Amino acid sequence: MTTGLPNTTIERDTRQAALLALHAELETCRRCPKMYGPAVHSESVLSPVMLIGQAPGTREIEQLKPFCWTAGKTLFNWFAPLGLEETAFRARILMSAVCRCFPGKNPKGGDRVPDRDEVERCERWWRGELELLRPRLLLPVGKLAIAQLMPVPRLNDVIGHQWTYRSPDGWEADVIPLPHPSGASTWFKMEPGRTLLAQALDLIAAHPAWCAVLESEPGQTAHA
């Protein structure tokens, strides 16, 4: 018996169901004793663009939304001139993270950076999203996120350029790294960071996957 639906529609529906199931499982994760939950994920949207952050803060685990406070305001101010203000961005682009719970505070100030074991335990969530989406454009935000996809000796060496990610299965995506928009960071406010950030945003604006997202309707996937 045939459904009469194109194979691409059936495949997309299958991936959408799998993404919803992955996020439902993520919400139950309590594997890291030093982390503060609940785990945070974005809307379960299939998109050709995937953003990867570091870890949520206290406001994110309260509101269950990635980048919902000060750093988020800066981040969305970067993207608004490229055609997506915050609401549209959240509806059309999957926002992932290296770790999905709040790591707690660093005694020396700021949020604690997740340790190696926490990063490894949480890897299955963002890699699961990555395999379901197989996006054409990856936007890692901050050094920890960038390091999951490529070597990053210094931000100056990687931001402002486009790179290639090759998955273990052999598919490829373009990578355009971004600095972390934390208020504690001065890198993107001073040279050469200011110029390199502008170059990165120009690359994003011109990328076919970003253009496809701009042309899609909210709630629809722009995947090829």
Coordinates of C-alpha atoms in Angstrom, one line a residue:
M1 CA 0.0 0.0 0.0
T2 CA 1.4 3.4 -0.9
T3 CA 0.8 6.6 1.1
G4 CA 1.0 8.8 -2.0
L5 CA 3.5 11.0 -0.2
P6 CA 6.9 11.8 -1.7
N7 CA 9.8 9.9 -0.2
T8 CA 11.3 13.2 0.8
T9 CA 8.2 14.0 2.9
I10 CA 8.2 10.6 4.6
E11 CA 12.0 10.8 5.3
R12 CA 11.5 14.3 6.7
D13 CA 8.6 13.2 8.9
T14 CA 10.7 10.3 10.2
R15 CA 13.6 12.6 11.1
Q16 CA 11.3 15.1 12.8
A17 CA 9.8 12.3 14.9
A18 CA 13.3 11.1 15.8
L19 CA 14.4 14.6 16.8
L20 CA 11.3 15.0 19.1
A21 CA 12.1 11.7 20.7
L22 CA 15.8 12.6 21.2
H23 CA 14.7 15.9 22.9
A24 CA 12.2 14.0 25.1
E25 CA 15.0 11.7 26.2
L26 CA 17.4 14.6 26.8
E27 CA 14.9 16.1 29.2
T28 CA 15.2 13.1 31.5
C29 CA 19.1 13.0 31.5
R30 CA 20.7 13.3 35.0
R31 CA 24.1 11.8 34.2
C32 CA 26.4 14.6 35.5
P33 CA 26.3 15.0 39.3
K34 CA 28.0 18.5 39.2
M35 CA 25.6 19.9 36.6
Y36 CA 22.3 21.7 37.4
G37 CA 19.3 20.8 35.4
P38 CA 16.9 20.5 33.8
A39 CA 18.5 20.0 30.4
V40 CA 17.8 22.7 27.9
H41 CA 17.1 22.3 24.2
S42 CA 15.7 24.6 21.5
E43 CA 12.6 24.0 19.4
S44 CA 12.8 20.7 17.6
V45 CA 13.2 22.2 14.2
L46 CA 14.8 20.5 11.2
S47 CA 17.0 23.1 9.6
P48 CA 20.0 23.3 7.2
V49 CA 21.7 25.6 9.8
M50 CA 22.7 24.4 13.3
L51 CA 24.1 26.6 16.0
I52 CA 26.2 25.0 18.8
G53 CA 26.8 26.9 22.0
Q54 CA 28.7 26.0 25.2
A55 CA 26.2 25.4 28.0
P56 CA 23.1 27.1 29.5
G57 CA 23.3 29.6 32.3
T58 CA 20.9 30.0 35.3
R59 CA 18.3 31.9 33.3
E60 CA 18.3 29.3 30.5
I61 CA 17.5 26.4 32.9
E62 CA 14.8 28.6 34.5
Q63 CA 13.2 29.5 31.1
L64 CA 14.2 26.3 29.3
K65 CA 15.4 28.3 26.3
P66 CA 19.0 28.6 25.0
F67 CA 20.6 32.0 24.9
C68 CA 17.6 33.7 26.6
W69 CA 19.5 36.3 28.7
T70 CA 22.4 38.9 28.2
A71 CA 24.6 36.8 25.9
G72 CA 21.5 35.9 23.9
K73 CA 20.6 39.5 23.3
T74 CA 24.1 40.1 21.9
L75 CA 23.9 37.0 19.8
F76 CA 20.5 37.9 18.3
N77 CA 21.7 41.4 17.6
W78 CA 24.4 39.9 15.4
F79 CA 21.8 37.9 13.4
A80 CA 19.1 40.5 13.1
P81 CA 20.8 42.5 10.4
L82 CA 21.2 39.2 8.5
G83 CA 17.5 38.8 8.2
L84 CA 16.5 36.8 11.3
E85 CA 15.4 38.5 14.5
E86 CA 15.2 36.4 17.7
T87 CA 11.7 34.9 17.3
A88 CA 12.3 33.9 13.6
F89 CA 15.8 32.5 14.5
R90 CA 14.4 30.3 17.2
A91 CA 11.6 29.0 14.9
R92 CA 13.9 28.2 11.9
I93 CA 17.3 27.2 13.3
L94 CA 18.2 24.5 15.8
M95 CA 20.2 25.8 18.7
S96 CA 22.3 23.0 20.2
A97 CA 25.1 23.1 22.9
V98 CA 28.1 21.1 23.9
C99 CA 26.5 20.6 27.4
R100 CA 22.8 20.9 28.1
C101 CA 22.7 21.6 31.9
F102 CA 24.2 24.6 33.9
P103 CA 27.8 23.8 35.0
G104 CA 27.6 26.0 38.0
K105 CA 29.7 29.0 39.0
N106 CA 33.5 29.3 38.8
P107 CA 34.9 30.4 42.2
K108 CA 37.0 32.9 40.4
G109 CA 34.0 34.4 38.6
G110 CA 31.7 33.6 35.7
D111 CA 30.3 30.2 34.8
R112 CA 32.3 27.1 35.3
V113 CA 33.6 25.5 32.0
P114 CA 32.3 21.9 31.7
D115 CA 35.1 19.3 32.4
R116 CA 36.2 16.7 29.9
D117 CA 34.0 13.9 31.3
E118 CA 30.9 16.2 31.2
V119 CA 31.6 17.1 27.6
E120 CA 32.0 13.5 26.7
R121 CA 28.8 12.4 28.5
C122 CA 26.8 15.1 26.8
E123 CA 28.2 14.6 23.4
R124 CA 25.5 12.1 22.3
W125 CA 22.9 14.9 22.4
W126 CA 24.4 17.4 20.0
R127 CA 25.8 14.6 17.8
G128 CA 22.4 13.0 17.7
E129 CA 20.9 16.3 16.5
L130 CA 23.7 16.7 14.0
E131 CA 23.1 13.3 12.5
L132 CA 19.4 13.9 12.2
L133 CA 19.7 17.3 10.6
R134 CA 22.9 16.8 8.6
P135 CA 23.0 20.6 8.2
R136 CA 24.8 22.4 5.5
L137 CA 26.0 25.1 7.8
L138 CA 27.3 24.8 11.4
L139 CA 27.8 27.8 13.6
P140 CA 29.8 26.9 16.7
V141 CA 29.8 29.7 19.3
G142 CA 32.7 30.1 21.6
K143 CA 36.0 28.2 21.8
L144 CA 34.6 25.1 23.5
A145 CA 32.0 24.6 20.8
I146 CA 34.4 25.3 18.0
A147 CA 36.9 22.8 19.4
Q148 CA 34.3 20.0 19.0
L149 CA 34.4 20.4 15.3
M150 CA 38.0 21.6 14.5
P151 CA 41.3 22.6 16.1
V152 CA 41.2 26.1 17.6
P153 CA 44.6 27.3 18.7
R154 CA 43.3 30.9 19.0
L155 CA 40.0 32.6 18.1
N156 CA 42.1 34.9 15.8
D157 CA 43.1 31.9 13.8
V158 CA 39.6 30.5 13.0
I159 CA 36.9 33.3 13.2
G160 CA 36.3 35.2 10.0
H161 CA 36.9 32.2 7.8
Q162 CA 34.8 29.3 6.5
W163 CA 35.9 25.7 7.2
T164 CA 34.8 22.2 6.4
Y165 CA 33.4 19.6 8.8
R166 CA 33.6 15.9 7.7
S167 CA 31.4 13.5 9.7
P168 CA 32.5 9.9 10.5
D169 CA 29.9 8.9 8.0
G170 CA 31.5 11.0 5.3
W171 CA 29.0 13.8 4.8
E172 CA 30.3 17.4 5.0
A173 CA 29.1 20.8 6.2
D174 CA 30.5 24.2 6.2
V175 CA 31.6 25.7 9.5
I176 CA 31.6 29.4 10.3
P177 CA 32.9 29.9 13.9
L178 CA 31.7 32.8 16.1
P179 CA 33.0 34.1 19.4
H180 CA 31.0 33.7 22.5
P181 CA 28.8 36.8 23.0
S182 CA 29.3 36.8 26.8
G183 CA 29.3 40.2 28.5
A184 CA 32.6 39.2 30.2
S185 CA 34.3 38.8 26.8
T186 CA 36.1 41.7 25.2
W187 CA 37.4 39.8 22.2
F188 CA 34.7 40.8 19.7
K189 CA 34.6 44.4 20.9
M190 CA 38.3 45.1 20.1
E191 CA 40.5 44.6 17.1
P192 CA 41.1 42.2 15.4
G193 CA 38.0 40.5 16.9
R194 CA 35.6 43.2 15.8
T195 CA 36.7 42.9 12.1
L196 CA 36.9 39.1 12.2
L197 CA 33.4 38.9 13.7
A198 CA 32.1 41.2 10.9
Q199 CA 33.8 38.9 8.3
A200 CA 32.2 35.8 9.8
L201 CA 28.7 37.4 9.7
D202 CA 29.2 38.4 6.1
L203 CA 30.1 34.7 5.3
I204 CA 26.9 33.6 7.1
A205 CA 24.7 36.1 5.2
A206 CA 26.1 34.9 1.9
H207 CA 25.8 31.1 2.6
P208 CA 23.2 29.2 0.6
A209 CA 21.9 27.4 3.7
W210 CA 21.3 30.8 5.5
C211 CA 19.6 32.1 2.3
A212 CA 17.4 29.0 2.2
V213 CA 16.3 29.6 5.8
L214 CA 15.4 33.2 5.0
E215 CA 13.2 32.0 2.1
S216 CA 11.4 29.3 4.1
E217 CA 8.2 29.6 6.0
P218 CA 8.3 29.3 9.9
G219 CA 7.8 25.7 10.9
Q220 CA 9.0 24.4 7.5
T221 CA 12.4 22.9 6.9
A222 CA 14.6 24.5 4.2
H223 CA 16.6 21.3 3.9
A224 CA 17.4 20.2 0.3

